[in-house]
Short mmCIF file of C-alpha atoms in Angstrom, two decimals:
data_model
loop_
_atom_site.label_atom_id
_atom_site.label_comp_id
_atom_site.label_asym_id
_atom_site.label_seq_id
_atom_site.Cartn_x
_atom_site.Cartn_y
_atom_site.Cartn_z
CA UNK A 31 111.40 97.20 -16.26
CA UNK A 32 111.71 95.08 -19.37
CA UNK A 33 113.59 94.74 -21.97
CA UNK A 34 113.03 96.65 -25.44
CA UNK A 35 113.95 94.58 -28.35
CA UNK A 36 116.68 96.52 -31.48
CA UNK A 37 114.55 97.01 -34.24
CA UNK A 38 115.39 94.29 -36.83
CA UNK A 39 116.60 95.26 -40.49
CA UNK A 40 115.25 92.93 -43.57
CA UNK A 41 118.60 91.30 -43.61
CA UNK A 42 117.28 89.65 -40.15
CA UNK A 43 114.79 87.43 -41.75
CA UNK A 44 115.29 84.50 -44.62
CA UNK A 45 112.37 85.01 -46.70
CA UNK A 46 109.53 87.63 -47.14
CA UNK A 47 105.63 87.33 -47.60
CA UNK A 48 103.50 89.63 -48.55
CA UNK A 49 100.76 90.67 -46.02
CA UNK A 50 97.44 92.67 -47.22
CA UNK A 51 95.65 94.67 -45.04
CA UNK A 52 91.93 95.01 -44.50
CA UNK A 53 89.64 97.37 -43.30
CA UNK A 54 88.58 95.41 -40.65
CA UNK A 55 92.21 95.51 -38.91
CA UNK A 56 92.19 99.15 -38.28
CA UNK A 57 90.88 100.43 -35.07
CA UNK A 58 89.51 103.85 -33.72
CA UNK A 59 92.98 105.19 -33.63
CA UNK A 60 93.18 104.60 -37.02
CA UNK A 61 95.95 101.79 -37.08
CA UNK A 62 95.91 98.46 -37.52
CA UNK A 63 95.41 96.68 -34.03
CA UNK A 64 97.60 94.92 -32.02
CA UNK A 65 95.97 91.53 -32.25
CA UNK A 66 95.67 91.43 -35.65
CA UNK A 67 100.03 91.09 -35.95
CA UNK A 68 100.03 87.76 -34.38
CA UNK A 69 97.51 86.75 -37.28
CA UNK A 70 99.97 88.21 -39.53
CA UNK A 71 102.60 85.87 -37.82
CA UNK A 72 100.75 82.91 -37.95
CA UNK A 73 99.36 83.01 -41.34
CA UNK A 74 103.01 83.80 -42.99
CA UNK A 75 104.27 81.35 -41.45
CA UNK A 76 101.48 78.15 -42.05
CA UNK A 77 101.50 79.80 -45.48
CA UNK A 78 104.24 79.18 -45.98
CA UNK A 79 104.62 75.70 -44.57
CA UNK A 80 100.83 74.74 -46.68
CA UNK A 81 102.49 76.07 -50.17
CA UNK A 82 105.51 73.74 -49.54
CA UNK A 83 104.16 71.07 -48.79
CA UNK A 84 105.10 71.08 -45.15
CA UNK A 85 101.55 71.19 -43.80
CA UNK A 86 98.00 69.94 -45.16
CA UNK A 87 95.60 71.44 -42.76
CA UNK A 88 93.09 68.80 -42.34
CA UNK A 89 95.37 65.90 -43.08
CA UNK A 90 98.49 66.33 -41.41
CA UNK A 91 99.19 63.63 -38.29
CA UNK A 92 101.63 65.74 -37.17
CA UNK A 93 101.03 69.15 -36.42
CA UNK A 94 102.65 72.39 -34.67
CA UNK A 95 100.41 74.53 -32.39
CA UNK A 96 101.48 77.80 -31.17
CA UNK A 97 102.74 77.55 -27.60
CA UNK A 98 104.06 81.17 -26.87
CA UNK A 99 104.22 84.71 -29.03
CA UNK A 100 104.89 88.38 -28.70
CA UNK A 101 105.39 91.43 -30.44
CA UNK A 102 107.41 94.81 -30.08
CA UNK A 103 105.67 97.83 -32.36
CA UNK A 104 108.14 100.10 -33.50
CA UNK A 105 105.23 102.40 -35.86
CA UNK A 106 101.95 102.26 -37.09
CA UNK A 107 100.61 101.13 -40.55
CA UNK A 108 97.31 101.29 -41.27
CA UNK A 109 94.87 99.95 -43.96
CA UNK A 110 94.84 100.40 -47.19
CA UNK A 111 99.23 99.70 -46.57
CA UNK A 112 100.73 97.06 -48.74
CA UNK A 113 102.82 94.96 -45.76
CA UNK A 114 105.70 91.89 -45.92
CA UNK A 115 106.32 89.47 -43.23
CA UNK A 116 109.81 88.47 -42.83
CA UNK A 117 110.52 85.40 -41.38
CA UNK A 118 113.56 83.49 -39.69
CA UNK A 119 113.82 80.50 -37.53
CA UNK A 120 115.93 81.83 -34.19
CA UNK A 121 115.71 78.34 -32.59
CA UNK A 122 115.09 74.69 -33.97
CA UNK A 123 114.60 72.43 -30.97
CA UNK A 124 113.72 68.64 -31.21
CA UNK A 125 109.68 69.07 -30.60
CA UNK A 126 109.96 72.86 -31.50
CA UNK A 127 110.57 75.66 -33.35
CA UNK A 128 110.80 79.81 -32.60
CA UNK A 129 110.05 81.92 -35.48
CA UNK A 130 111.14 85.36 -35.92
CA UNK A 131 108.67 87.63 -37.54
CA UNK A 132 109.28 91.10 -38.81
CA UNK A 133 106.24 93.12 -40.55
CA UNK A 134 107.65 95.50 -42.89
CA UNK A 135 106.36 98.39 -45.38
CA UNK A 136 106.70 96.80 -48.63
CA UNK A 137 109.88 97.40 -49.69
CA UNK A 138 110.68 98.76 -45.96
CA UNK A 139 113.91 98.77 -45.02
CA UNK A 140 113.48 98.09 -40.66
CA UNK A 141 110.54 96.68 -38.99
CA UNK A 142 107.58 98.23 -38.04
CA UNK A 143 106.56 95.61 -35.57
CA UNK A 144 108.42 92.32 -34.91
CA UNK A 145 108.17 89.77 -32.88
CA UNK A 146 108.31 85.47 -32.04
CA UNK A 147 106.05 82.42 -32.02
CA UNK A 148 107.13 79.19 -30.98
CA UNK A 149 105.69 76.07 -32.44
CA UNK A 150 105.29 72.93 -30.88
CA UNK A 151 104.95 69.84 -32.97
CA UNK A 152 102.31 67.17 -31.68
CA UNK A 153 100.85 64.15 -32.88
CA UNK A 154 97.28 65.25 -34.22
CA UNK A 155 95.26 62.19 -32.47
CA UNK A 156 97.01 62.75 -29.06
CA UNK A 157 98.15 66.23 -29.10
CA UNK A 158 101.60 64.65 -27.19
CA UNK A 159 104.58 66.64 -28.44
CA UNK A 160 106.72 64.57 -31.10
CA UNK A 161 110.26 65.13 -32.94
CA UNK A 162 109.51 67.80 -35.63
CA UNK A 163 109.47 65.94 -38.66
CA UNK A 164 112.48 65.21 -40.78
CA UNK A 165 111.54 67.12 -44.14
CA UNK A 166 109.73 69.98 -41.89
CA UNK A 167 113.59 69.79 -39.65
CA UNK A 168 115.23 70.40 -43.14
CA UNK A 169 113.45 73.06 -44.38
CA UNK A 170 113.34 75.01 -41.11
CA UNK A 171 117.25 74.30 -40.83
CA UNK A 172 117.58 76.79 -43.64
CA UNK A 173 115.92 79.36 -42.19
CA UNK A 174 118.34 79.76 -39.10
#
């Protein structure tokens, strides 16, 4: 039997984006779908990185593709709900990082799903793994 994760509080996370739902991600059960957290995850996260700087999609020669992710669900939302991604770095390796993701209620005060991604940083011609860049290393030290 595995392993439930304790539901995360907002003080768990560094910094919060918000998240808007769509029709699209609810399903027959009315909810919003499994699947569409881990887009949640990755586009708070590359978000993030894009707005600072961190990441320019096309550009980039160094890049970080997502290796591994889950997610724990705690309680439905559902479209038209205004959500917030909280994010935190629970690992900071020398070709990697782990993320961990909360989506909250705006203004929620635990998680309503939560969960991890782990980039890997490559070189974009060769897709080898490299040493997470130094400004990129920086930034993400804050987060931990």
């Amino acid at each position: 039997m595995s392993h439930r994760p304790t539901r995360l509080h907002r003080s768990a996370f560094r910094l919060f984006r918000p998240i808007a739902t769509r029709w699209m991600d609810n399903d027959a059960y009315g909810h919003v779908n499994n699947v569409h957290y881990y887009s949640y995850f990755d586009s708070a996260v590359n978000g993030w990185l894009v707005e600072n700087g961190l990441l320019a999609i096309a550009e980039s020669p160094v890049i970080g593709l997502v290796v591994e992710s889950g997610c724990t669900y705690f309680e439905s939302v559902a479209f038209p709900e205004a959500l917030e991604a909280g994010i935190a770095v629970a690992h900071l390796g020398r070709s990697s990082v782990r993320y961990r993701i909360g989506i909250f209620r705006s203004g929620g005060e635990q998680a309503a799903a939560q969960g991890h991604f782990v980039h890997v940083y490559v070189d974009r011609a060769t897709q080898r793994p490299v040493e997470i860049p130094p400004e990129t290393r920086a930034v993400l030290s804050e987060w931990l």
